[in-house]
XYZ file of C-alpha atoms in Angstrom:
550
model
C 5.839 33.501 -18.578
C 6.692 33.996 -14.892
C 10.377 34.873 -13.963
C 11.944 33.684 -10.571
C 14.966 34.883 -8.828
C 16.703 31.386 -8.003
C 17.050 31.191 -4.227
C 20.326 29.756 -2.797
C 20.127 26.053 -2.195
C 16.836 25.834 -4.077
C 17.465 22.189 -4.704
C 19.525 21.893 -1.496
C 17.093 22.431 1.405
C 13.363 22.248 2.283
C 11.707 25.644 1.983
C 8.256 26.162 3.142
C 5.830 26.728 0.232
C 4.396 30.198 0.194
C 0.463 30.476 -0.022
C 0.868 32.428 -3.212
C 3.269 29.701 -4.641
C 0.499 26.983 -4.013
C -2.304 28.979 -5.276
C -0.717 30.665 -8.461
C -1.443 29.031 -11.835
C -0.414 29.849 -15.367
C -2.973 29.113 -17.820
C -2.176 28.895 -21.557
C -3.694 27.558 -24.616
C -2.071 25.130 -27.040
C -2.345 23.723 -30.496
C -4.110 20.282 -30.880
C -2.205 17.340 -32.026
C -2.640 13.812 -31.778
C -0.435 10.714 -30.084
C -0.726 6.982 -30.750
C -1.557 5.451 -27.445
C -2.131 1.866 -25.992
C -5.522 0.488 -25.957
C -6.429 -2.133 -23.277
C -7.887 -2.841 -19.987
C -6.567 -1.234 -16.935
C -3.894 -3.434 -15.722
C -3.834 -2.160 -12.098
C -7.343 -3.694 -11.850
C -6.823 -6.918 -9.997
C -9.208 -9.834 -9.828
C -10.329 -12.325 -7.375
C -8.465 -15.414 -7.250
C -10.596 -18.514 -7.995
C -9.667 -22.118 -7.148
C -9.413 -25.034 -9.460
C -10.773 -24.134 -12.885
C -11.526 -20.632 -11.798
C -15.067 -21.378 -12.299
C -15.854 -21.607 -8.821
C -17.505 -18.329 -7.398
C -17.198 -19.811 -3.831
C -13.576 -19.703 -3.279
C -11.855 -17.955 -0.633
C -11.863 -13.938 -0.796
C -10.351 -12.725 2.452
C -11.276 -9.372 3.422
C -8.640 -6.813 2.824
C -7.189 -4.636 5.616
C -6.149 -0.855 5.439
C -2.527 -0.573 6.072
C -0.925 2.593 7.104
C 2.287 3.605 5.208
C 5.260 4.552 7.297
C 6.060 8.344 6.930
C 9.420 9.336 5.274
C 12.359 10.104 7.428
C 13.189 13.631 7.558
C 16.828 12.979 7.718
C 16.812 10.829 4.749
C 14.852 13.705 2.889
C 17.553 16.133 3.699
C 20.242 13.647 2.528
C 18.322 13.160 -0.709
C 18.586 16.905 -1.302
C 22.260 17.624 -0.578
C 21.757 20.864 1.639
C 24.812 22.719 0.322
C 23.993 22.454 -3.477
C 22.891 25.679 -5.057
C 21.687 24.089 -8.214
C 18.062 22.893 -9.086
C 17.477 19.105 -9.361
C 18.076 17.882 -12.811
C 14.993 15.698 -12.758
C 12.194 15.445 -10.423
C 9.777 12.290 -10.677
C 6.217 12.680 -9.475
C 4.973 9.198 -8.720
C 6.751 5.995 -7.523
C 4.909 3.239 -9.260
C 6.421 1.052 -12.013
C 6.852 3.955 -14.529
C 8.906 6.014 -11.870
C 10.956 2.983 -10.537
C 12.018 2.122 -14.117
C 13.000 5.604 -14.995
C 14.968 5.897 -11.754
C 16.838 2.753 -12.764
C 17.623 4.127 -16.103
C 18.794 7.393 -14.652
C 20.839 5.720 -12.073
C 23.491 4.712 -14.670
C 22.021 1.259 -15.552
C 22.472 0.962 -19.327
C 21.112 -1.448 -21.834
C 23.211 -3.025 -24.374
C 22.548 -5.818 -26.854
C 24.141 -8.908 -26.004
C 27.003 -9.833 -28.509
C 25.911 -13.354 -29.327
C 22.247 -12.823 -29.239
C 19.774 -13.123 -32.227
C 16.505 -11.456 -32.057
C 13.477 -13.362 -33.603
C 12.464 -10.376 -35.628
C 14.609 -10.140 -38.603
C 14.110 -6.533 -39.247
C 15.089 -5.567 -35.814
C 17.832 -7.890 -35.668
C 19.331 -6.357 -38.672
C 19.008 -2.861 -37.187
C 20.579 -3.938 -34.013
C 23.843 -5.272 -35.597
C 24.332 -1.820 -37.366
C 25.228 -0.330 -34.015
C 26.952 -3.133 -32.145
C 28.468 -1.932 -28.855
C 26.220 1.313 -28.733
C 23.678 1.550 -26.029
C 20.087 1.423 -26.622
C 19.791 4.912 -24.941
C 22.146 6.340 -27.501
C 20.508 5.002 -30.776
C 17.734 6.441 -32.722
C 14.680 4.895 -30.996
C 12.417 6.195 -33.948
C 14.434 4.036 -36.481
C 14.744 0.945 -34.168
C 10.877 0.797 -33.580
C 9.854 1.264 -37.195
C 7.969 -1.637 -38.559
C 7.149 -3.209 -34.967
C 3.545 -4.223 -34.145
C 2.006 -5.434 -31.086
C -0.595 -4.814 -28.454
C 0.521 -1.336 -28.112
C 0.529 1.699 -30.504
C 3.414 3.346 -28.744
C 6.499 2.535 -30.859
C 9.206 2.801 -28.065
C 6.969 0.908 -25.792
C 6.803 -1.991 -28.416
C 10.618 -1.607 -28.983
C 11.537 -1.933 -25.433
C 9.068 -4.777 -24.810
C 10.405 -6.592 -27.938
C 13.909 -6.411 -26.492
C 13.150 -7.474 -22.900
C 10.585 -10.275 -24.036
C 11.411 -11.029 -27.705
C 8.458 -13.467 -28.298
C 6.230 -13.404 -25.287
C 3.198 -12.781 -27.584
C 3.716 -15.939 -29.278
C 3.878 -17.822 -25.878
C 7.634 -18.222 -26.217
C 10.183 -17.694 -23.377
C 13.138 -16.429 -25.369
C 15.420 -14.614 -22.943
C 16.115 -10.939 -23.360
C 18.664 -9.805 -25.910
C 19.686 -6.947 -23.529
C 22.582 -7.074 -21.081
C 22.906 -4.392 -18.281
C 25.899 -2.290 -17.394
C 26.131 0.048 -14.310
C 27.951 3.073 -15.541
C 27.898 5.684 -12.782
C 29.274 8.349 -14.899
C 26.076 8.264 -16.989
C 23.856 8.758 -14.040
C 21.509 11.971 -13.846
C 20.740 13.261 -10.533
C 16.999 12.873 -9.715
C 14.399 12.506 -7.036
C 11.205 10.252 -7.002
C 8.366 11.503 -4.978
C 5.578 9.279 -3.810
C 2.506 9.122 -1.534
C 3.170 5.465 -0.806
C 5.910 2.967 -0.687
C 7.823 2.317 -3.773
C 5.409 0.555 -6.030
C 2.489 3.169 -5.831
C -0.922 2.107 -6.280
C -0.085 -1.426 -6.056
C 0.272 -1.207 -2.319
C -3.495 -0.212 -1.974
C -4.841 -3.289 -3.808
C -5.799 -6.069 -1.502
C -2.925 -8.559 -1.375
C -4.597 -11.760 -2.439
C -6.045 -10.336 -5.571
C -4.585 -11.745 -8.860
C -3.179 -9.566 -11.587
C -4.804 -9.380 -14.908
C -1.696 -9.629 -16.887
C 0.732 -12.598 -16.729
C 3.313 -12.531 -13.821
C 6.362 -12.371 -16.236
C 4.726 -9.084 -17.887
C 4.918 -7.393 -14.373
C 8.669 -7.426 -14.136
C 11.060 -4.500 -14.360
C 14.412 -4.561 -16.235
C 17.132 -7.080 -15.180
C 14.921 -8.885 -12.437
C 12.605 -11.172 -13.654
C 9.395 -11.838 -11.465
C 9.619 -15.598 -11.581
C 13.224 -15.501 -10.349
C 12.411 -13.073 -7.538
C 9.445 -15.237 -6.676
C 11.478 -18.574 -6.796
C 14.044 -16.718 -4.199
C 11.118 -15.855 -2.012
C 9.743 -19.207 -2.338
C 6.654 -18.207 -3.901
C 4.816 -19.284 -6.954
C 2.651 -17.935 -9.752
C -0.921 -18.979 -9.953
C -1.898 -19.937 -13.358
C 1.057 -17.697 -14.630
C -0.246 -14.936 -12.630
C 0.926 -13.195 -9.293
C -0.791 -11.729 -6.469
C -1.209 -7.964 -6.106
C 0.760 -8.416 -2.540
C 3.547 -10.213 -4.349
C 3.868 -7.445 -7.198
C 3.890 -4.667 -4.570
C 6.623 -6.633 -2.566
C 8.507 -7.073 -5.754
C 8.542 -3.347 -6.728
C 9.618 -2.232 -3.079
C 12.329 -4.980 -3.298
C 13.472 -4.092 -6.619
C 14.248 -0.416 -5.440
C 16.186 -2.032 -2.744
C 18.263 -4.547 -4.689
C 19.151 -2.139 -7.338
C 20.222 0.368 -4.821
C 17.798 3.207 -5.853
C 16.464 3.698 -2.353
C 18.340 7.048 -1.906
C 16.555 8.539 -4.653
C 13.016 7.764 -3.410
C 10.809 9.606 -0.765
C 7.566 8.140 0.449
C 4.872 10.258 2.064
C 5.335 13.239 -0.317
C 2.312 14.826 -1.547
C 2.801 17.475 -4.481
C 0.170 20.253 -4.364
C 1.586 22.596 -7.149
C 3.833 22.535 -10.140
C 4.657 25.826 -11.696
C 7.231 26.839 -14.387
C 8.995 29.942 -15.552
C 12.189 31.168 -16.951
C 14.903 31.951 -14.411
C 16.393 35.403 -14.218
C 20.032 35.828 -15.436
C 22.755 34.863 -12.970
C 25.415 37.345 -11.898
C 27.719 36.593 -14.707
C 24.879 37.495 -17.172
C 24.495 33.958 -18.496
C 20.825 33.150 -19.478
C 19.396 29.579 -19.668
C 16.523 29.576 -21.984
C 15.222 26.180 -20.621
C 12.327 26.537 -17.980
C 12.777 26.044 -14.373
C 10.118 24.061 -12.493
C 8.866 24.742 -8.890
C 7.374 21.804 -7.102
C 5.558 22.435 -3.822
C 3.748 20.094 -1.478
C 4.081 18.654 1.860
C 5.762 15.473 3.482
C 4.070 13.249 6.154
C 6.351 13.099 9.043
C 6.798 10.080 11.390
C 4.262 11.960 13.899
C 1.875 12.376 11.059
C 2.447 15.945 10.828
C 2.736 17.848 7.435
C 5.930 19.669 6.683
C 5.600 21.952 3.545
C 8.440 21.757 0.995
C 9.325 23.643 -2.276
C 11.849 22.170 -4.777
C 13.325 23.494 -8.101
C 14.089 21.192 -11.129
C 15.081 21.729 -14.704
C 12.876 18.636 -15.646
C 9.676 17.110 -14.180
C 8.338 13.681 -15.059
C 4.661 13.117 -14.379
C 4.226 9.263 -13.323
C 1.128 9.268 -11.142
C -0.904 6.870 -12.870
C -4.804 7.143 -13.143
C -6.379 5.574 -9.879
C -6.270 8.711 -8.031
C -10.052 9.831 -8.477
C -13.058 7.584 -9.156
C -15.327 8.762 -12.117
C -18.797 9.873 -10.774
C -22.146 9.861 -12.632
C -23.031 13.447 -11.785
C -26.659 12.754 -10.726
C -28.662 13.718 -7.693
C -28.104 11.849 -4.550
C -24.553 10.379 -5.564
C -23.171 11.909 -2.430
C -25.495 9.910 0.018
C -23.929 7.718 2.575
C -25.040 4.348 1.034
C -23.416 5.248 -2.470
C -19.963 4.469 -2.844
C -17.264 4.421 -5.657
C -14.738 1.691 -4.441
C -15.166 -1.972 -4.029
C -13.764 -1.758 -0.710
C -17.164 -0.294 0.387
C -18.723 -3.629 -0.454
C -16.036 -5.476 1.447
C -16.470 -3.323 4.538
C -20.245 -3.668 4.539
C -20.030 -7.463 4.197
C -17.718 -7.530 7.207
C -19.959 -5.244 9.280
C -22.971 -7.305 8.346
C -24.993 -4.400 6.867
C -25.385 -6.329 3.636
C -26.325 -9.894 3.884
C -28.112 -12.749 1.680
C -31.361 -11.440 3.417
C -30.805 -7.722 2.772
C -31.979 -5.622 -0.238
C -29.695 -6.078 -3.331
C -26.358 -4.224 -3.857
C -26.685 -2.102 -6.923
C -23.484 -2.292 -8.967
C -23.288 0.319 -11.819
C -20.746 -0.311 -14.537
C -19.649 -2.914 -17.040
C -15.969 -3.111 -16.678
C -13.571 -5.179 -14.655
C -14.202 -3.360 -11.368
C -17.877 -3.915 -11.514
C -17.308 -7.723 -12.658
C -14.954 -7.898 -9.518
C -17.762 -6.476 -7.339
C -20.271 -9.047 -8.900
C -17.824 -11.899 -8.221
C -17.479 -10.864 -4.538
C -21.051 -10.335 -3.888
C -21.718 -13.785 -5.491
C -19.184 -15.396 -3.299
C -21.092 -14.098 -0.112
C -24.441 -14.903 -1.628
C -25.446 -11.203 -1.608
C -28.213 -10.204 -4.086
C -27.234 -8.080 -6.810
C -28.754 -5.651 -9.434
C -26.220 -5.053 -12.115
C -26.905 -1.919 -14.230
C -24.865 -0.701 -17.298
C -25.415 1.785 -20.155
C -24.191 -0.393 -22.897
C -26.044 -3.293 -24.819
C -24.960 -6.718 -23.730
C -23.652 -7.481 -27.154
C -21.648 -4.340 -27.498
C -18.179 -5.241 -28.980
C -16.606 -2.607 -27.000
C -17.130 -4.411 -23.738
C -13.826 -5.323 -22.017
C -15.030 -8.924 -21.822
C -14.475 -9.243 -25.500
C -11.002 -8.461 -25.342
C -10.012 -11.321 -22.889
C -9.338 -14.797 -23.984
C -11.989 -17.021 -22.529
C -9.559 -19.725 -21.491
C -7.661 -17.372 -19.327
C -10.317 -15.416 -17.885
C -13.472 -17.685 -17.400
C -14.643 -16.050 -14.337
C -15.017 -12.807 -16.131
C -16.691 -14.329 -19.292
C -19.002 -15.896 -16.594
C -20.054 -12.573 -15.611
C -20.634 -11.539 -19.094
C -22.827 -14.637 -19.560
C -24.705 -13.758 -16.574
C -25.279 -10.163 -17.922
C -26.671 -11.376 -21.188
C -28.944 -14.112 -19.820
C -30.360 -12.528 -16.535
C -32.533 -9.785 -17.572
C -34.351 -7.905 -14.893
C -37.766 -9.207 -16.493
C -36.749 -12.870 -17.458
C -36.286 -15.835 -15.413
C -32.778 -17.305 -15.271
C -30.645 -19.866 -13.332
C -28.680 -17.049 -11.679
C -30.693 -16.664 -8.188
C -29.940 -13.385 -6.651
C -28.581 -11.702 -9.647
C -30.671 -9.344 -12.079
C -28.991 -7.365 -14.950
C -30.128 -3.877 -16.117
C -28.758 -3.311 -19.751
C -28.990 -0.085 -21.404
C -30.311 1.637 -18.255
C -29.375 5.076 -17.370
C -29.487 6.009 -13.504
C -31.331 9.280 -12.871
C -31.002 9.592 -8.996
C -30.680 7.955 -5.670
C -33.020 8.726 -2.850
C -32.523 9.138 0.780
C -34.735 6.156 1.500
C -32.109 3.885 -0.390
C -33.980 3.954 -3.658
C -32.419 4.062 -7.036
C -34.384 5.538 -10.032
C -33.425 4.436 -13.475
C -34.526 5.149 -17.136
C -34.889 2.097 -19.298
C -34.259 1.838 -23.072
C -37.931 2.747 -23.802
C -37.771 5.854 -21.574
C -39.748 4.454 -18.748
C -38.556 4.941 -15.094
C -38.010 2.161 -12.760
C -37.381 2.397 -9.022
C -35.464 -0.125 -7.015
C -34.881 -0.591 -3.190
C -31.107 -1.239 -2.496
C -28.792 -1.615 0.458
C -25.808 -0.393 -1.056
C -24.842 1.241 -4.318
C -21.367 0.828 -5.999
C -20.607 3.139 -8.990
C -17.674 1.473 -10.705
C -17.241 3.294 -13.893
C -13.557 4.016 -13.984
C -11.147 6.441 -12.550
C -9.046 9.444 -13.756
C -5.844 11.034 -12.645
C -5.630 13.914 -10.167
C -3.574 16.543 -11.685
C -4.979 19.231 -9.624
C -1.456 20.308 -8.884
C -0.922 21.492 -12.504
C -2.280 24.487 -14.006
C -5.705 23.967 -15.174
C -5.642 20.506 -13.665
C -3.452 19.404 -16.749
C -6.261 19.570 -19.123
C -4.445 22.029 -21.296
C -1.598 19.394 -21.578
C -4.052 16.793 -23.139
C -4.326 15.599 -26.832
C -7.666 17.673 -26.936
C -7.392 20.458 -24.427
C -11.213 20.833 -24.722
C -11.906 17.428 -23.351
C -11.329 15.857 -19.867
C -8.016 14.346 -19.309
C -8.440 10.537 -19.815
C -5.580 7.867 -19.991
C -7.551 5.717 -22.554
C -9.288 8.497 -24.512
C -7.488 11.841 -24.003
C -3.850 11.349 -22.449
C -1.200 13.929 -22.254
C -0.033 14.739 -25.707
C 3.621 13.830 -25.786
C 6.278 13.182 -28.471
C 6.250 9.474 -28.956
C 9.941 9.063 -29.041
C 10.782 11.381 -26.139
C 7.669 11.432 -24.002
C 8.159 15.125 -23.430
C 5.012 17.179 -23.451
C 4.360 18.870 -26.979
C 2.939 21.598 -24.987
C 5.702 22.386 -22.418
C 9.451 22.002 -22.599
C 11.091 19.937 -19.681
C 7.681 18.356 -18.670
C 7.461 14.604 -19.505
C 4.659 12.173 -18.892
C 4.966 8.347 -18.779
C 2.572 5.457 -17.930
C -1.024 5.859 -18.081
C -0.951 9.462 -18.199
C 0.662 9.130 -21.873
C -1.649 6.259 -22.682
C 0.478 3.293 -21.773
C -1.753 1.202 -19.547
C 0.290 -1.955 -18.978
C 3.545 -2.358 -16.897
C 5.116 -4.271 -19.884
C 4.620 -1.155 -21.919
C 5.244 1.675 -19.410
C 8.955 0.816 -19.415
C 9.221 1.913 -23.029
C 8.077 5.478 -21.849
C 10.791 5.481 -19.226
C 13.395 4.461 -21.943
C 12.394 7.267 -24.265
C 12.499 9.814 -21.170
C 15.955 8.569 -20.179
C 17.139 8.690 -23.656
C 16.031 12.284 -24.134
C 17.176 13.423 -20.851
C 20.827 11.893 -21.375
C 21.052 13.830 -24.741
C 19.513 16.999 -23.232
C 22.369 16.865 -20.434
C 25.029 16.126 -23.054
C 24.197 19.586 -24.502
C 24.364 21.400 -21.495
C 27.485 23.644 -21.028
C 29.906 22.391 -18.430
């Protein structure tokens, strides 16, 4: 393990990151272990808002506009770091989405207690809560409290915190939270939250009029319900759901209202995270815990990039999973007419390069992103060829996990996939599906070559190709791109199939002390559940800090 000599003011001032610091990596192999993780559709995937019964495919879908994010204020950055402190930062959080915001709230001294007069509808949990009256949830045994809970997530602490915040929400109830919050500044832990965008993370990159997949009440963070915030803003939920624009505004406003802004730095891009054991101090004392060095650059108001290098005793990964689209890995995928984001179809529609009279748009994928693209194209009468590798009756398709009454438009797409085979007539003019077809290559003359279930090749003329088969996190700033931290180090890191291997009750990496992961990186794919990971991390850090010598 690499040893560093701690530089004076390592936490206290910006230091240019040396080239060797940015490029150096430590590679280690670790044991294999499993982690229970949440299963479900990616919540950050928003869907087009439909009018009336949501069956109308002609409803208004305004084209999104790209919005530049204001660069961070350098003076505020230096205020964050405290220029004279010789100590490393206690906690550095990489990512300022819902996970990072919730964790910052808990680390800022906001402490959850059970209301003295509350009664939880879950009898076993209620009995456990009465055993430690007056004791903060952060100071209780999370393993014990979460035992016996069941729900839509396999992470026990996520289920626990969700049950405390929304006691009967899965049964359609509106029982108030059994928690009350106290701001105890003496419990605060110094921390910094780095993010590329404004607080709210990837929610700021989703077109504002899109509607969230989850119910609006499930998008809220502790002690500020979305419905109350929207009422004060004179906004309303649409069929119990909020727009992505409202949610992005809510998260940004949450940071301000809770007084967390001094912990957040926007426009910060992390390029390297390294760890090692610091050398003994002049007094001879040796701290056996690792010290992390985080390097990157900060985009200034003039759009220039200023490098930084920070030290921290703990690092929390909260970057989400929407950084890099998944690719097919076939010839021609880098051609100009092949894209991996829905925004490319929106831009082509605005530019008039795809029209009802043009060749079809080829959409590859059988998830919600692909369904969103189909809905968008249908709205503008753009012809579509929809290809996917699975059979239409595959029970693993995400459509089978969504209630028909709540998501009729997605089930309409699923119905089209079943009924409109490329070789059979159907009432869906301008739409053809290619189930169990494998793409082989894309040609420069805008042709797509597929292999059908019988092994025969088919060629289609297309105007545009959208490859929408998911995304994965960009952890290139970690040694080995974080693969050695996954549940199975021999497989690619995946939020749904192979997340970072963490202790289920602390969310600390099983491979590296002091390194934590929350949100989708740890397998929690819904905002309502990522908050449990923040609770586990905050509880772990509070216990760890209590053990540190004064």
